[in-house]
Short mmCIF file of C-alpha atoms in Angstrom, two decimals:
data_model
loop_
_atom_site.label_atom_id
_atom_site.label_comp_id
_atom_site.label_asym_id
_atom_site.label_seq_id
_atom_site.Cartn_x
_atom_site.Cartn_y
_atom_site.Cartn_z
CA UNK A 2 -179.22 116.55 -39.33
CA UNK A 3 -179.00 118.67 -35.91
CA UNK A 4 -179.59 121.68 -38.13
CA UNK A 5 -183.34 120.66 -39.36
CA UNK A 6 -184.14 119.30 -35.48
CA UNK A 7 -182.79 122.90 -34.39
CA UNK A 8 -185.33 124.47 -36.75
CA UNK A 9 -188.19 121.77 -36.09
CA UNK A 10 -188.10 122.79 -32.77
CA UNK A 11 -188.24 126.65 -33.40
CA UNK A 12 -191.03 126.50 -35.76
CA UNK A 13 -193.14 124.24 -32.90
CA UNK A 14 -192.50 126.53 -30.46
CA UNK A 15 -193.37 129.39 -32.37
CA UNK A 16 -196.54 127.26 -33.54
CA UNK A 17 -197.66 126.94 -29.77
CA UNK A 18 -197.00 130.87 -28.98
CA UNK A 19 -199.68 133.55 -29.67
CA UNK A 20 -197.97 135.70 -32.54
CA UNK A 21 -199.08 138.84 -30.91
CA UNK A 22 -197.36 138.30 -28.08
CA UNK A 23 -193.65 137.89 -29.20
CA UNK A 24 -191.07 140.48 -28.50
CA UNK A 25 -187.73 141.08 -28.88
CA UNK A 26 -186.83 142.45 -25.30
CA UNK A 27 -184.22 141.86 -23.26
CA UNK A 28 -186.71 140.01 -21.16
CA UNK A 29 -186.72 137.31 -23.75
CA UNK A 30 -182.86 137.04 -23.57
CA UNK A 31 -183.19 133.16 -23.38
CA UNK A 32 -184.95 132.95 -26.10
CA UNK A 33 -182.80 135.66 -28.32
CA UNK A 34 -180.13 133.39 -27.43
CA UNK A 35 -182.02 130.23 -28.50
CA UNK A 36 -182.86 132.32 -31.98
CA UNK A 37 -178.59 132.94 -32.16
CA UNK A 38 -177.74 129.20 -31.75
CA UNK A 39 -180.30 128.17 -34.53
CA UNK A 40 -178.38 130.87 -37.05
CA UNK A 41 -175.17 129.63 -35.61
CA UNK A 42 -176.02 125.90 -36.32
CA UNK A 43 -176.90 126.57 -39.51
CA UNK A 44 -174.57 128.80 -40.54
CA UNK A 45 -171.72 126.46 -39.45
CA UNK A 46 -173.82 123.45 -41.64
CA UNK A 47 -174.16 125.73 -44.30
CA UNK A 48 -170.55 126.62 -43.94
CA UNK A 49 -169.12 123.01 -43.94
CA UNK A 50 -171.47 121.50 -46.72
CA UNK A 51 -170.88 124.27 -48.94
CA UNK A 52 -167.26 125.36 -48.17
CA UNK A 53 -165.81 125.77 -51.61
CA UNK A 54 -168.41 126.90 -53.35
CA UNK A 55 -168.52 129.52 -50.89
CA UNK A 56 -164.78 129.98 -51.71
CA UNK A 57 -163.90 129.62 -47.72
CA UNK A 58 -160.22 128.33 -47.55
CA UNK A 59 -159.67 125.59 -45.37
CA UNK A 60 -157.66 127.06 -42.77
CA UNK A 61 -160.45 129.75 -42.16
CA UNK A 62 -163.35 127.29 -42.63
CA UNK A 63 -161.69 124.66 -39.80
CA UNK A 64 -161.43 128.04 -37.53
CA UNK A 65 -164.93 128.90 -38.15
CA UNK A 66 -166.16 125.41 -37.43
CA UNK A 67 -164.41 124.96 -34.28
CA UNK A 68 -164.96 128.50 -32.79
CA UNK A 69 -168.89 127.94 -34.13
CA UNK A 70 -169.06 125.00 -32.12
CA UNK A 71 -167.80 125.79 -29.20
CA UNK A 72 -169.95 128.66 -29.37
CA UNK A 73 -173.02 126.67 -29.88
CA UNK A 74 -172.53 124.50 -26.87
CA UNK A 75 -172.27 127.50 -24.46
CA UNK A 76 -175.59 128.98 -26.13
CA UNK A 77 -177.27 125.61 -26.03
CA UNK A 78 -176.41 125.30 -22.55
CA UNK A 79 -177.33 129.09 -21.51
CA UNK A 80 -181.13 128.66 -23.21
CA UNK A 81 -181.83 125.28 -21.96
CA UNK A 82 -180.70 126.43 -18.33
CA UNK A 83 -182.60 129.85 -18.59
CA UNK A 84 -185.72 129.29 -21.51
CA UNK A 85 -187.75 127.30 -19.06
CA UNK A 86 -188.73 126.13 -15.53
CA UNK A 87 -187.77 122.91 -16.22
CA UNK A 88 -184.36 123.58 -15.41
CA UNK A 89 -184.78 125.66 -12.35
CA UNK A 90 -183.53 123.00 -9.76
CA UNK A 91 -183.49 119.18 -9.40
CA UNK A 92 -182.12 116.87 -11.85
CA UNK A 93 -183.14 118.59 -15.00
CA UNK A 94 -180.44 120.97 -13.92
CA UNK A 95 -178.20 119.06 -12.79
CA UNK A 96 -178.08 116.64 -15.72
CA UNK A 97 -177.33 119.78 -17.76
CA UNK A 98 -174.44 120.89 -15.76
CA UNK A 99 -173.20 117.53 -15.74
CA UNK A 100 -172.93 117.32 -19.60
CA UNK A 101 -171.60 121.05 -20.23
CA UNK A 102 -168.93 120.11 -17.59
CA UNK A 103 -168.17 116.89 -19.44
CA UNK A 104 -168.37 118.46 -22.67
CA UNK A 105 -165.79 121.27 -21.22
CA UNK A 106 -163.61 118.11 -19.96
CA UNK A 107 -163.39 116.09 -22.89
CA UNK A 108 -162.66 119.63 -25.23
CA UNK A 109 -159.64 120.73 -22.80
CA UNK A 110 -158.43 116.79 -23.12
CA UNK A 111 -158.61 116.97 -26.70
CA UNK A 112 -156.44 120.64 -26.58
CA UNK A 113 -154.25 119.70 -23.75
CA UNK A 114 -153.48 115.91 -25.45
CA UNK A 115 -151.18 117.84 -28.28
CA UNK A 116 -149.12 119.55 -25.45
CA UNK A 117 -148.38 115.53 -24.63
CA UNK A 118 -147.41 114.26 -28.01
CA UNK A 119 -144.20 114.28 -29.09
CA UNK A 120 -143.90 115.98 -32.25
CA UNK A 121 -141.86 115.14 -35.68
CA UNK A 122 -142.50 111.63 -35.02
CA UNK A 123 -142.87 110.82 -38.87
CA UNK A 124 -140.65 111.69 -41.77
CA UNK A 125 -142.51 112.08 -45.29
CA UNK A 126 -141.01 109.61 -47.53
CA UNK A 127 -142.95 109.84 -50.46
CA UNK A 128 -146.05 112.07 -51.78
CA UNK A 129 -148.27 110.96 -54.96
CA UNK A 130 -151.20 112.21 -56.30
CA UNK A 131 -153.91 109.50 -56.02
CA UNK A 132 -157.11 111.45 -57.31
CA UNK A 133 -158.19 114.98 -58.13
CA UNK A 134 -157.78 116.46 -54.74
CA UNK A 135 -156.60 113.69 -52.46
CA UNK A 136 -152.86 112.67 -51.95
CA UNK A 137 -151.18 110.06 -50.34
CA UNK A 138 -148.49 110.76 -47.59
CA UNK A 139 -145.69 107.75 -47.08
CA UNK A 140 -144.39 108.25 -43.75
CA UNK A 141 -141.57 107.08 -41.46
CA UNK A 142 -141.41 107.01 -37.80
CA UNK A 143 -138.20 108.74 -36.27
CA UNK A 144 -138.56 106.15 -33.61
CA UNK A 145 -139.40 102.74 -32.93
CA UNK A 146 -142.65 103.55 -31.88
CA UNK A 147 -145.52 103.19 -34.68
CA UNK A 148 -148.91 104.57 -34.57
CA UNK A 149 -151.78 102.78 -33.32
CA UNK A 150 -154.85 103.39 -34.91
CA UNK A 151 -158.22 100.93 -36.41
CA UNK A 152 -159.54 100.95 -39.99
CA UNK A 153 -160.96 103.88 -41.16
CA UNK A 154 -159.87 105.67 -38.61
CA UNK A 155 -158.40 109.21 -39.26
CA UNK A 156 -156.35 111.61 -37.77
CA UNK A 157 -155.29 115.55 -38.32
CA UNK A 158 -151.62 115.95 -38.93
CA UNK A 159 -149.36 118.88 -38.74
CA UNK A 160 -147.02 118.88 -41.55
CA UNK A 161 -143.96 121.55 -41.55
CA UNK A 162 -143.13 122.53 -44.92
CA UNK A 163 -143.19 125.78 -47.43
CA UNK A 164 -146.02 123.86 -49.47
CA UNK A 165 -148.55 123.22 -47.15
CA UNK A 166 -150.25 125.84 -44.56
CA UNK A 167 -149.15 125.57 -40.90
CA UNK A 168 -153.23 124.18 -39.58
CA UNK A 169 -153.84 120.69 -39.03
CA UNK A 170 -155.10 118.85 -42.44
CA UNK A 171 -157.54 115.38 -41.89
CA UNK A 172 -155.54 112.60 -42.94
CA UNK A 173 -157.24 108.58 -43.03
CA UNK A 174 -155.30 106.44 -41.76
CA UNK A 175 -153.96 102.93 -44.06
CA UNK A 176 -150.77 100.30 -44.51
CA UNK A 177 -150.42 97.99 -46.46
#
């Protein structure tokens, strides 16, 4: 998991560093920062592994995750940029900027795609209870058009109704 690498790599850079020497001064801001995104990672692992026993409601849990993510990337990005020469000039630098910037692109495409959808394209049909915590959704198009989609393949859905909060819900995808 990302979250062990993340803390592999803090305890062999700390392993290489004289002990004596460390400090928490604003000199060190990279590194602070690098120290932030390690408790961020994990507490966003924690977070999502242990979610209900930590009695986090979904709707709060989903915010966390995506706001602790987002978060993450921007840290990762300031410490690798600022931690080390490496990433002074040249590629190294470059090649960084080139992933945050596609990272950026491909999270405002993911946002932005909703604005394109057209929404209430399905009309619940049926609901049943298939196991302890997992329900299956029957679902009409309003249109023609039917959803495209590969199997296994999932999707978060919006569903407008007094039972079920307003925040996307994962959904797999099947037909018969």
């Amino acid at each position: 998991s990302i979250g062990i690498l993340v803390m592999l790599h803090a305890l062999l850079v700390l392993a290489s560093e004289d002990w004596e020497t460390l400090s928490f001064s604003l000199t060190y801001w990279p590194e602070l920062v690098g120290a932030l995104l390690l408790l961020l990672i994990l507490a966003v692992a924690v977070a999502s592994r242990w979610r209900q026993a930590l009695g986090l409601a979904f709707d709060r849990w989903w915010l966390l995750h995506r706001f602790g993510t987002a978060l993450a990337v921007v840290a990762l990005g300031t410490h690798v940029l600022f931690v080390s020469d490496t990433f002074e000039a040249g590629p190294p630098r470059n090649l960084m900027f080139s992933a945050l910037v596609v990272y950026m692109l491909l999270y405002a495409w993911v946002k932005m795609k909703r604005l394109f959808l057209r929404r209430g394209c399905y009309v619940v049909e049926d609901i049943s209870s298939v196991a302890s915590e997992a329900y299956c959704l029957r679902m009409k198009p309003r249109t023609r058009r039917h959803l495209d989609y590969a199997p296994g393949q999932f999707a978060f859905l919006t569903l407008k109704s007094q039972h079920v909060s307003g925040e996307e819900h994962p959904f797999t995808l099947s037909s018969s």
